């Protein structure tokens, strides 16, 4: 709580003095203000970067309270809620290791929060005023801690704000959690219906095609360096690659194979691990995955660190450190290069900005290989006993 309060106060003071940062939160506020003014949400152009509102009408409705307070107050509240959500996520993850002593669990949570705050996706989420960490908490709580009959509702509502959580519907179907998949779909459908009831014109615009218009998100070629998805990597190489056909082919392979691996992971390593693997699949196949979307690196790192500590294998501990480094440094280097030395944004920068995609693909591949070998050993042991 102290970290969250300190972050909120620092953000309040910085924004009040310099009026910089939190550009996405400003878009959220303007979207909510447009609803209050009864003007079109999707005609908005916000700030000197000419940003547009890219979320659903339902999201614009939820953002209305932000328009009722000043920007400094909105920044402080948003940072406070986001850091509290981060702490809650890590508290849940630490609880997987059966740490019964509350003070010990709190200490470990504090240490992990300190270790994750500098990570580029986390810092960028807080700096831009993004909603990713909050949605991360909603999905984990919904699919692992909610009442069984209502599980999926929260994930559906999260998808009604930001479409990427829809990836959990096929995941839930593959894992034979049919009721949760149905509830996710109903939760999402409820947000669409509410949007049409309260904002019919905006809903027609959005669901009529604006939701798939990536040009509303990617407005400058230079910004494409930061699209951490399969499509983003292919777009950088668009001079020599047929990006659209190849992207569809890769999405089919990675999407299908990745969801099967995620279901396998849930069976072998627990629900949170499966959810994390599924989220990685969603990030890879999404048309646009900015670095701040990769806040799913938090459960990935924590879960792998817990396993590395449990099996006490030095190579795995080194791997955790290397993955932490990937989500720490390359993003800052890439951002500094594009902003300060744009003429140096060449192939090496592409490798840096593609590091999240490579990490995601490597994670799915490593899980598939590990579980295949584990099953093979079990079958071999079983045949030996016979």
CSV table of C-alpha atoms in Angstrom, one decimal:
chain,number,residue,atom,x,y,z
A,1,UNK,CA,0.0,0.0,0.0
A,2,UNK,CA,2.9,2.4,0.8
A,3,UNK,CA,4.4,1.8,-2.6
A,4,UNK,CA,1.0,2.5,-4.3
A,5,UNK,CA,0.5,5.7,-2.3
A,6,UNK,CA,4.1,6.9,-3.0
A,7,UNK,CA,3.6,6.2,-6.7
A,8,UNK,CA,0.3,8.0,-6.8
A,9,UNK,CA,1.7,11.1,-5.0
A,10,UNK,CA,4.7,11.2,-7.3
A,11,UNK,CA,2.6,10.9,-10.4
A,12,UNK,CA,0.3,13.7,-9.1
A,13,UNK,CA,3.2,16.0,-8.5
A,14,UNK,CA,4.9,15.3,-11.7
A,15,UNK,CA,1.8,15.8,-13.8
A,16,UNK,CA,0.9,18.9,-12.0
A,17,UNK,CA,4.3,20.5,-12.6
A,18,UNK,CA,5.3,19.2,-16.0
A,19,UNK,CA,1.9,18.2,-17.6
A,20,UNK,CA,3.7,15.3,-19.3
A,21,UNK,CA,2.9,11.6,-19.6
A,22,UNK,CA,-0.3,9.5,-19.2
A,23,UNK,CA,-1.3,10.0,-22.8
A,24,UNK,CA,-3.5,7.0,-22.8
A,25,UNK,CA,-5.3,8.0,-19.6
A,26,UNK,CA,-5.9,11.4,-21.3
A,27,UNK,CA,-7.6,9.5,-24.2
A,28,UNK,CA,-9.7,7.6,-21.6
A,29,UNK,CA,-10.8,10.8,-20.0
A,30,UNK,CA,-11.7,12.4,-23.3
A,31,UNK,CA,-13.6,9.3,-24.3
A,32,UNK,CA,-15.6,9.6,-21.1
A,33,UNK,CA,-16.1,13.3,-21.6
A,34,UNK,CA,-17.4,12.7,-25.1
A,35,UNK,CA,-20.1,10.4,-23.7
A,36,UNK,CA,-21.0,13.1,-21.2
A,37,UNK,CA,-21.2,15.7,-23.9
A,38,UNK,CA,-23.1,13.2,-26.2
A,39,UNK,CA,-20.6,13.6,-29.0
A,40,UNK,CA,-19.0,10.9,-31.0
A,41,UNK,CA,-16.3,9.0,-29.2
A,42,UNK,CA,-14.6,7.9,-32.4
A,43,UNK,CA,-14.3,11.4,-33.9
A,44,UNK,CA,-11.9,12.3,-31.0
A,45,UNK,CA,-8.3,13.4,-31.8
A,46,UNK,CA,-6.4,13.8,-28.5
A,47,UNK,CA,-3.2,15.6,-27.8
A,48,UNK,CA,-0.2,16.5,-30.0
A,49,UNK,CA,0.2,12.9,-31.0
A,50,UNK,CA,-3.2,12.9,-32.6
A,51,UNK,CA,-4.4,9.8,-30.6
A,52,UNK,CA,-7.8,8.3,-31.2
A,53,UNK,CA,-10.1,6.4,-28.9
A,54,UNK,CA,-9.7,2.7,-29.9
A,55,UNK,CA,-11.7,1.0,-27.2
A,56,UNK,CA,-15.3,-0.1,-27.2
A,57,UNK,CA,-18.3,2.1,-26.4
A,58,UNK,CA,-18.7,0.1,-23.2
A,59,UNK,CA,-15.2,1.2,-22.2
A,60,UNK,CA,-16.0,4.9,-22.9
A,61,UNK,CA,-19.0,4.5,-20.6
A,62,UNK,CA,-16.8,3.1,-17.8
A,63,UNK,CA,-14.3,6.0,-18.3
A,64,UNK,CA,-16.9,8.7,-17.6
A,65,UNK,CA,-15.9,9.2,-13.9
A,66,UNK,CA,-12.4,10.1,-15.1
A,67,UNK,CA,-13.8,13.1,-16.9
A,68,UNK,CA,-15.4,14.4,-13.7
A,69,UNK,CA,-12.1,15.1,-12.0
A,70,UNK,CA,-9.0,17.0,-13.1
A,71,UNK,CA,-6.1,15.3,-14.9
A,72,UNK,CA,-3.8,15.4,-11.9
A,73,UNK,CA,-6.4,13.7,-9.7
A,74,UNK,CA,-7.2,11.1,-12.4
A,75,UNK,CA,-3.4,10.4,-12.8
A,76,UNK,CA,-3.0,9.9,-9.0
A,77,UNK,CA,-6.0,7.6,-8.7
A,78,UNK,CA,-5.1,5.6,-11.8
A,79,UNK,CA,-1.5,5.0,-10.7
A,80,UNK,CA,-2.8,4.1,-7.2
A,81,UNK,CA,-5.3,1.6,-8.5
A,82,UNK,CA,-2.8,0.1,-11.0
A,83,UNK,CA,0.0,-0.4,-8.4
A,84,UNK,CA,-2.6,-1.9,-6.0
A,85,UNK,CA,-3.7,-4.3,-8.8
A,86,UNK,CA,0.0,-5.2,-9.4
A,87,UNK,CA,0.4,-6.0,-5.7
A,88,UNK,CA,-2.8,-8.0,-5.7
A,89,UNK,CA,-1.6,-10.1,-8.7
A,90,UNK,CA,1.7,-10.8,-7.1
A,91,UNK,CA,0.1,-11.6,-3.7
A,92,UNK,CA,-2.1,-14.3,-5.5
A,93,UNK,CA,1.0,-15.7,-7.3
A,94,UNK,CA,3.1,-15.9,-4.1
A,95,UNK,CA,0.2,-17.7,-2.5
A,96,UNK,CA,0.7,-20.6,-5.0
A,97,UNK,CA,3.7,-21.8,-3.0
A,98,UNK,CA,1.7,-22.4,0.1
A,99,UNK,CA,3.3,-19.6,2.1
A,100,UNK,CA,1.0,-19.8,5.2
A,101,UNK,CA,2.8,-17.1,7.2
A,102,UNK,CA,1.0,-13.9,6.3
A,103,UNK,CA,4.1,-11.7,7.1
A,104,UNK,CA,6.4,-13.9,5.1
A,105,UNK,CA,4.0,-13.8,2.1
A,106,UNK,CA,3.7,-10.0,2.4
A,107,UNK,CA,7.6,-9.7,2.5
A,108,UNK,CA,7.9,-11.8,-0.6
A,109,UNK,CA,5.2,-9.8,-2.3
A,110,UNK,CA,7.0,-6.6,-1.5
A,111,UNK,CA,10.3,-7.9,-2.9
A,112,UNK,CA,8.6,-9.1,-6.1
A,113,UNK,CA,6.8,-5.8,-6.6
A,114,UNK,CA,10.1,-3.9,-6.3
A,115,UNK,CA,11.6,-6.3,-8.9
A,116,UNK,CA,8.7,-5.9,-11.4
A,117,UNK,CA,8.1,-2.2,-11.2
A,118,UNK,CA,11.2,-1.3,-13.4
A,119,UNK,CA,10.2,-3.8,-16.1
A,120,UNK,CA,9.5,-1.9,-19.3
A,121,UNK,CA,5.9,-3.2,-19.8
A,122,UNK,CA,5.0,-2.3,-16.2
A,123,UNK,CA,6.7,1.1,-16.2
A,124,UNK,CA,5.1,2.0,-19.6
A,125,UNK,CA,1.7,0.9,-18.3
A,126,UNK,CA,2.0,3.2,-15.3
A,127,UNK,CA,3.5,6.1,-17.3
A,128,UNK,CA,0.9,6.0,-20.1
A,129,UNK,CA,-2.0,5.4,-17.8
A,130,UNK,CA,-2.9,2.1,-19.4
A,131,UNK,CA,-5.5,-0.4,-18.1
A,132,UNK,CA,-3.5,-3.6,-18.6
A,133,UNK,CA,-2.5,-4.4,-15.1
A,134,UNK,CA,-6.1,-3.9,-13.9
A,135,UNK,CA,-7.4,-6.3,-16.6
A,136,UNK,CA,-4.7,-8.8,-15.7
A,137,UNK,CA,-6.0,-8.9,-12.1
A,138,UNK,CA,-9.6,-9.1,-13.2
A,139,UNK,CA,-8.9,-12.2,-15.4
A,140,UNK,CA,-6.7,-14.0,-12.9
A,141,UNK,CA,-9.2,-13.5,-10.1
A,142,UNK,CA,-12.2,-14.4,-12.3
A,143,UNK,CA,-10.7,-17.6,-13.7
A,144,UNK,CA,-9.0,-18.9,-10.5
A,145,UNK,CA,-10.7,-17.4,-7.4
A,146,UNK,CA,-14.3,-16.6,-8.4
A,147,UNK,CA,-17.3,-18.8,-7.7
A,148,UNK,CA,-17.4,-21.7,-10.1
A,149,UNK,CA,-20.9,-20.8,-11.5
A,150,UNK,CA,-19.9,-17.2,-12.3
A,151,UNK,CA,-16.3,-17.9,-13.6
A,152,UNK,CA,-15.8,-16.2,-17.0
A,153,UNK,CA,-18.1,-13.2,-16.4
A,154,UNK,CA,-15.2,-11.0,-15.4
A,155,UNK,CA,-13.1,-12.1,-18.3
A,156,UNK,CA,-16.0,-11.4,-20.7
A,157,UNK,CA,-16.4,-7.9,-19.2
A,158,UNK,CA,-12.6,-7.4,-19.6
A,159,UNK,CA,-13.0,-8.4,-23.3
A,160,UNK,CA,-15.8,-5.9,-23.6
A,161,UNK,CA,-13.2,-3.2,-22.7
A,162,UNK,CA,-10.3,-4.6,-24.6
A,163,UNK,CA,-10.9,-7.3,-27.1
A,164,UNK,CA,-7.8,-9.4,-26.6
A,165,UNK,CA,-9.2,-11.4,-23.6
A,166,UNK,CA,-11.6,-13.1,-26.1
A,167,UNK,CA,-8.7,-15.6,-26.6
A,168,UNK,CA,-9.7,-17.2,-23.3
A,169,UNK,CA,-13.0,-18.5,-24.9
A,170,UNK,CA,-11.3,-21.1,-27.1
A,171,UNK,CA,-8.9,-21.9,-24.2
A,172,UNK,CA,-11.7,-22.6,-21.9
A,173,UNK,CA,-13.4,-24.8,-24.5
A,174,UNK,CA,-10.2,-26.8,-25.1
A,175,UNK,CA,-9.8,-27.3,-21.3
A,176,UNK,CA,-13.5,-28.5,-21.2
A,177,UNK,CA,-14.6,-25.6,-19.0
A,178,UNK,CA,-17.7,-25.1,-21.1
A,179,UNK,CA,-19.7,-23.1,-18.5
A,180,UNK,CA,-16.8,-20.7,-18.0
A,181,UNK,CA,-16.5,-20.2,-21.8
A,182,UNK,CA,-20.3,-19.6,-22.0
A,183,UNK,CA,-20.1,-17.1,-19.1
A,184,UNK,CA,-17.2,-15.3,-20.8
A,185,UNK,CA,-19.2,-15.0,-24.0
A,186,UNK,CA,-22.3,-13.8,-22.1
A,187,UNK,CA,-20.3,-11.3,-20.2
A,188,UNK,CA,-18.8,-9.9,-23.4
A,189,UNK,CA,-22.2,-9.9,-25.1
A,190,UNK,CA,-23.7,-8.0,-22.2
A,191,UNK,CA,-21.1,-5.2,-22.7
A,192,UNK,CA,-22.0,-5.0,-26.4
A,193,UNK,CA,-25.7,-4.8,-25.7
A,194,UNK,CA,-25.2,-2.1,-23.0
A,195,UNK,CA,-23.1,-0.1,-25.5
A,196,UNK,CA,-25.9,-0.3,-28.1
A,197,UNK,CA,-28.5,0.8,-25.5
A,198,UNK,CA,-26.5,3.8,-24.3
A,199,UNK,CA,-24.4,4.7,-27.3
A,200,UNK,CA,-26.1,3.3,-30.4
A,201,UNK,CA,-24.4,5.5,-33.0
A,202,UNK,CA,-20.9,4.9,-31.5
A,203,UNK,CA,-21.7,1.2,-31.2
A,204,UNK,CA,-22.6,1.0,-34.9
A,205,UNK,CA,-19.4,2.8,-35.8
A,206,UNK,CA,-17.2,0.6,-33.6
A,207,UNK,CA,-18.8,-2.9,-34.3
A,208,UNK,CA,-19.3,-1.9,-37.9
A,209,UNK,CA,-15.6,-2.0,-38.6
A,210,UNK,CA,-13.7,0.5,-36.4
A,211,UNK,CA,-12.7,-2.2,-34.0
A,212,UNK,CA,-10.6,-3.9,-36.7
A,213,UNK,CA,-9.1,-0.7,-38.1
A,214,UNK,CA,-5.5,-1.0,-37.0
A,215,UNK,CA,-4.7,2.4,-38.7
A,216,UNK,CA,-6.5,4.0,-35.7
A,217,UNK,CA,-3.8,2.5,-33.5
A,218,UNK,CA,-0.7,2.4,-35.8
A,219,UNK,CA,-0.5,5.9,-37.3
A,220,UNK,CA,3.3,6.2,-38.0
A,221,UNK,CA,5.7,3.8,-39.6
A,222,UNK,CA,8.3,4.5,-36.9
A,223,UNK,CA,5.9,3.5,-34.2
A,224,UNK,CA,5.6,0.0,-35.8
A,225,UNK,CA,9.0,-0.9,-34.2
A,226,UNK,CA,7.1,-1.2,-30.9
A,227,UNK,CA,4.4,-3.6,-32.1
A,228,UNK,CA,5.3,-6.7,-30.2
A,229,UNK,CA,3.2,-9.2,-32.1
A,230,UNK,CA,3.8,-11.6,-35.0
A,231,UNK,CA,2.2,-9.0,-37.4
A,232,UNK,CA,4.4,-6.2,-35.9
A,233,UNK,CA,7.6,-8.1,-36.6
A,234,UNK,CA,6.4,-8.9,-40.2
A,235,UNK,CA,5.5,-5.3,-40.8
A,236,UNK,CA,9.0,-4.2,-40.1
A,237,UNK,CA,10.2,-6.6,-42.8
A,238,UNK,CA,7.3,-5.7,-45.2
A,239,UNK,CA,9.7,-4.6,-48.0
A,240,UNK,CA,10.5,-8.2,-48.8
A,241,UNK,CA,7.8,-10.3,-47.0
A,242,UNK,CA,4.2,-10.9,-48.0
A,243,UNK,CA,3.0,-9.9,-44.6
A,244,UNK,CA,-0.7,-10.6,-44.7
A,245,UNK,CA,-0.7,-14.2,-46.1
A,246,UNK,CA,2.3,-15.1,-43.9
A,247,UNK,CA,0.7,-13.5,-40.8
A,248,UNK,CA,-2.5,-15.5,-41.3
A,249,UNK,CA,-0.5,-18.7,-41.7
A,250,UNK,CA,1.6,-17.9,-38.6
A,251,UNK,CA,-1.5,-17.0,-36.6
A,252,UNK,CA,-3.2,-20.3,-37.6
A,253,UNK,CA,-0.1,-22.3,-36.5
A,254,UNK,CA,0.8,-20.3,-33.3
A,255,UNK,CA,-2.9,-19.8,-32.3
A,256,UNK,CA,-3.9,-23.5,-32.6
A,257,UNK,CA,-0.6,-24.9,-31.3
A,258,UNK,CA,-0.3,-22.3,-28.6
A,259,UNK,CA,-3.8,-22.9,-27.2
A,260,UNK,CA,-3.2,-26.6,-27.1
A,261,UNK,CA,0.1,-26.0,-25.2
A,262,UNK,CA,-1.8,-23.6,-22.9
A,263,UNK,CA,-4.4,-26.3,-22.1
A,264,UNK,CA,-1.6,-28.8,-21.6
A,265,UNK,CA,0.1,-26.3,-19.2
A,266,UNK,CA,-3.1,-25.9,-17.2
A,267,UNK,CA,-3.3,-29.6,-16.7
A,268,UNK,CA,0.3,-30.1,-15.8
A,269,UNK,CA,1.3,-26.9,-14.0
A,270,UNK,CA,-2.0,-25.3,-12.7
A,271,UNK,CA,-4.6,-22.9,-13.9
A,272,UNK,CA,-2.6,-19.7,-13.6
A,273,UNK,CA,0.2,-21.1,-15.7
A,274,UNK,CA,-2.3,-22.2,-18.3
A,275,UNK,CA,-3.9,-18.7,-18.3
A,276,UNK,CA,-0.5,-17.1,-18.7
A,277,UNK,CA,0.4,-19.3,-21.6
A,278,UNK,CA,-3.0,-18.5,-23.3
A,279,UNK,CA,-2.5,-14.8,-22.8
A,280,UNK,CA,0.9,-15.1,-24.5
A,281,UNK,CA,-0.8,-16.7,-27.5
A,282,UNK,CA,-3.2,-13.8,-27.6
A,283,UNK,CA,-0.4,-11.3,-27.6
A,284,UNK,CA,1.4,-13.1,-30.4
A,285,UNK,CA,-1.6,-13.4,-32.8
A,286,UNK,CA,-3.1,-10.0,-32.0
A,287,UNK,CA,-2.7,-7.4,-34.8
A,288,UNK,CA,-1.2,-5.0,-32.4
A,289,UNK,CA,0.5,-5.7,-29.1
A,290,UNK,CA,2.4,-2.7,-27.7
A,291,UNK,CA,5.1,-3.4,-25.0
A,292,UNK,CA,2.6,-2.4,-22.2
A,293,UNK,CA,0.3,-5.2,-23.3
A,294,UNK,CA,3.0,-7.6,-22.2
A,295,UNK,CA,2.3,-7.1,-18.5
A,296,UNK,CA,1.6,-10.9,-18.6
A,297,UNK,CA,5.4,-11.1,-18.2
A,298,UNK,CA,4.7,-10.6,-14.5
A,299,UNK,CA,3.0,-14.0,-13.9
A,300,UNK,CA,5.4,-15.6,-16.4
A,301,UNK,CA,8.5,-14.5,-14.5
A,302,UNK,CA,7.0,-15.2,-11.0
A,303,UNK,CA,5.8,-18.7,-12.0
A,304,UNK,CA,9.2,-19.6,-13.6
A,305,UNK,CA,11.1,-18.2,-10.6
A,306,UNK,CA,9.0,-20.3,-8.2
A,307,UNK,CA,9.7,-23.4,-10.3
A,308,UNK,CA,13.4,-22.6,-10.5
A,309,UNK,CA,13.6,-22.3,-6.7
A,310,UNK,CA,11.7,-25.5,-6.3
A,311,UNK,CA,13.8,-27.7,-8.6
A,312,UNK,CA,17.0,-25.8,-7.6
A,313,UNK,CA,18.5,-26.0,-11.1
A,314,UNK,CA,21.1,-23.3,-11.8
A,315,UNK,CA,20.3,-23.1,-15.6
A,316,UNK,CA,16.6,-22.4,-14.8
A,317,UNK,CA,17.6,-19.6,-12.4
A,318,UNK,CA,19.9,-18.1,-15.0
A,319,UNK,CA,17.0,-18.3,-17.5
A,320,UNK,CA,14.7,-16.4,-15.1
A,321,UNK,CA,17.3,-13.7,-14.8
A,322,UNK,CA,17.8,-13.5,-18.5
A,323,UNK,CA,14.0,-13.3,-19.2
A,324,UNK,CA,13.8,-10.5,-16.5
A,325,UNK,CA,16.6,-8.7,-18.3
A,326,UNK,CA,14.7,-9.0,-21.7
A,327,UNK,CA,11.6,-7.4,-20.2
A,328,UNK,CA,13.8,-4.7,-18.5
A,329,UNK,CA,16.3,-3.2,-20.8
A,330,UNK,CA,15.6,-3.7,-24.6
A,331,UNK,CA,12.4,-1.6,-24.4
A,332,UNK,CA,14.2,1.4,-22.9
A,333,UNK,CA,17.1,1.1,-25.4
A,334,UNK,CA,14.6,0.9,-28.4
A,335,UNK,CA,12.6,3.9,-27.1
A,336,UNK,CA,15.7,6.0,-26.6
A,337,UNK,CA,17.0,5.1,-30.0
A,338,UNK,CA,13.8,6.0,-31.8
A,339,UNK,CA,13.4,9.3,-29.9
A,340,UNK,CA,17.0,10.5,-29.9
A,341,UNK,CA,18.7,8.7,-32.8
A,342,UNK,CA,16.0,7.7,-35.2
A,343,UNK,CA,18.5,7.4,-38.1
A,344,UNK,CA,20.0,4.4,-36.2
A,345,UNK,CA,16.7,2.5,-36.0
A,346,UNK,CA,17.9,-0.4,-38.2
A,347,UNK,CA,18.0,-4.2,-38.0
A,348,UNK,CA,19.5,-4.4,-34.6
A,349,UNK,CA,16.6,-2.3,-33.2
A,350,UNK,CA,14.2,-4.7,-34.9
A,351,UNK,CA,15.9,-7.5,-33.0
A,352,UNK,CA,15.5,-5.6,-29.8
A,353,UNK,CA,11.8,-4.8,-30.3
A,354,UNK,CA,11.1,-8.3,-31.4
A,355,UNK,CA,12.6,-9.8,-28.2
A,356,UNK,CA,9.1,-10.1,-26.6
A,357,UNK,CA,7.8,-12.1,-29.6
A,358,UNK,CA,10.8,-14.4,-29.5
A,359,UNK,CA,10.4,-14.8,-25.7
A,360,UNK,CA,6.7,-15.7,-26.2
A,361,UNK,CA,7.4,-18.2,-28.9
A,362,UNK,CA,10.3,-19.7,-26.9
A,363,UNK,CA,8.1,-20.0,-23.9
A,364,UNK,CA,5.4,-21.9,-25.7
A,365,UNK,CA,8.0,-24.1,-27.5
A,366,UNK,CA,9.8,-24.9,-24.2
A,367,UNK,CA,6.5,-25.8,-22.5
A,368,UNK,CA,5.6,-28.2,-25.3
A,369,UNK,CA,9.0,-29.9,-25.3
A,370,UNK,CA,9.1,-30.1,-21.5
A,371,UNK,CA,5.6,-31.7,-21.2
A,372,UNK,CA,6.3,-34.0,-24.1
A,373,UNK,CA,9.4,-35.3,-22.5
A,374,UNK,CA,7.7,-35.6,-19.1
A,375,UNK,CA,4.8,-37.7,-20.7
A,376,UNK,CA,7.4,-39.8,-22.5
A,377,UNK,CA,9.2,-40.5,-19.3
A,378,UNK,CA,6.0,-41.5,-17.6
A,379,UNK,CA,5.0,-43.8,-20.4
A,380,UNK,CA,8.5,-45.4,-20.4
A,381,UNK,CA,8.3,-45.8,-16.6
A,382,UNK,CA,4.9,-47.3,-16.8
A,383,UNK,CA,5.9,-49.8,-19.5
A,384,UNK,CA,9.0,-50.7,-17.4
A,385,UNK,CA,6.8,-51.5,-14.4
A,386,UNK,CA,4.7,-53.9,-16.6
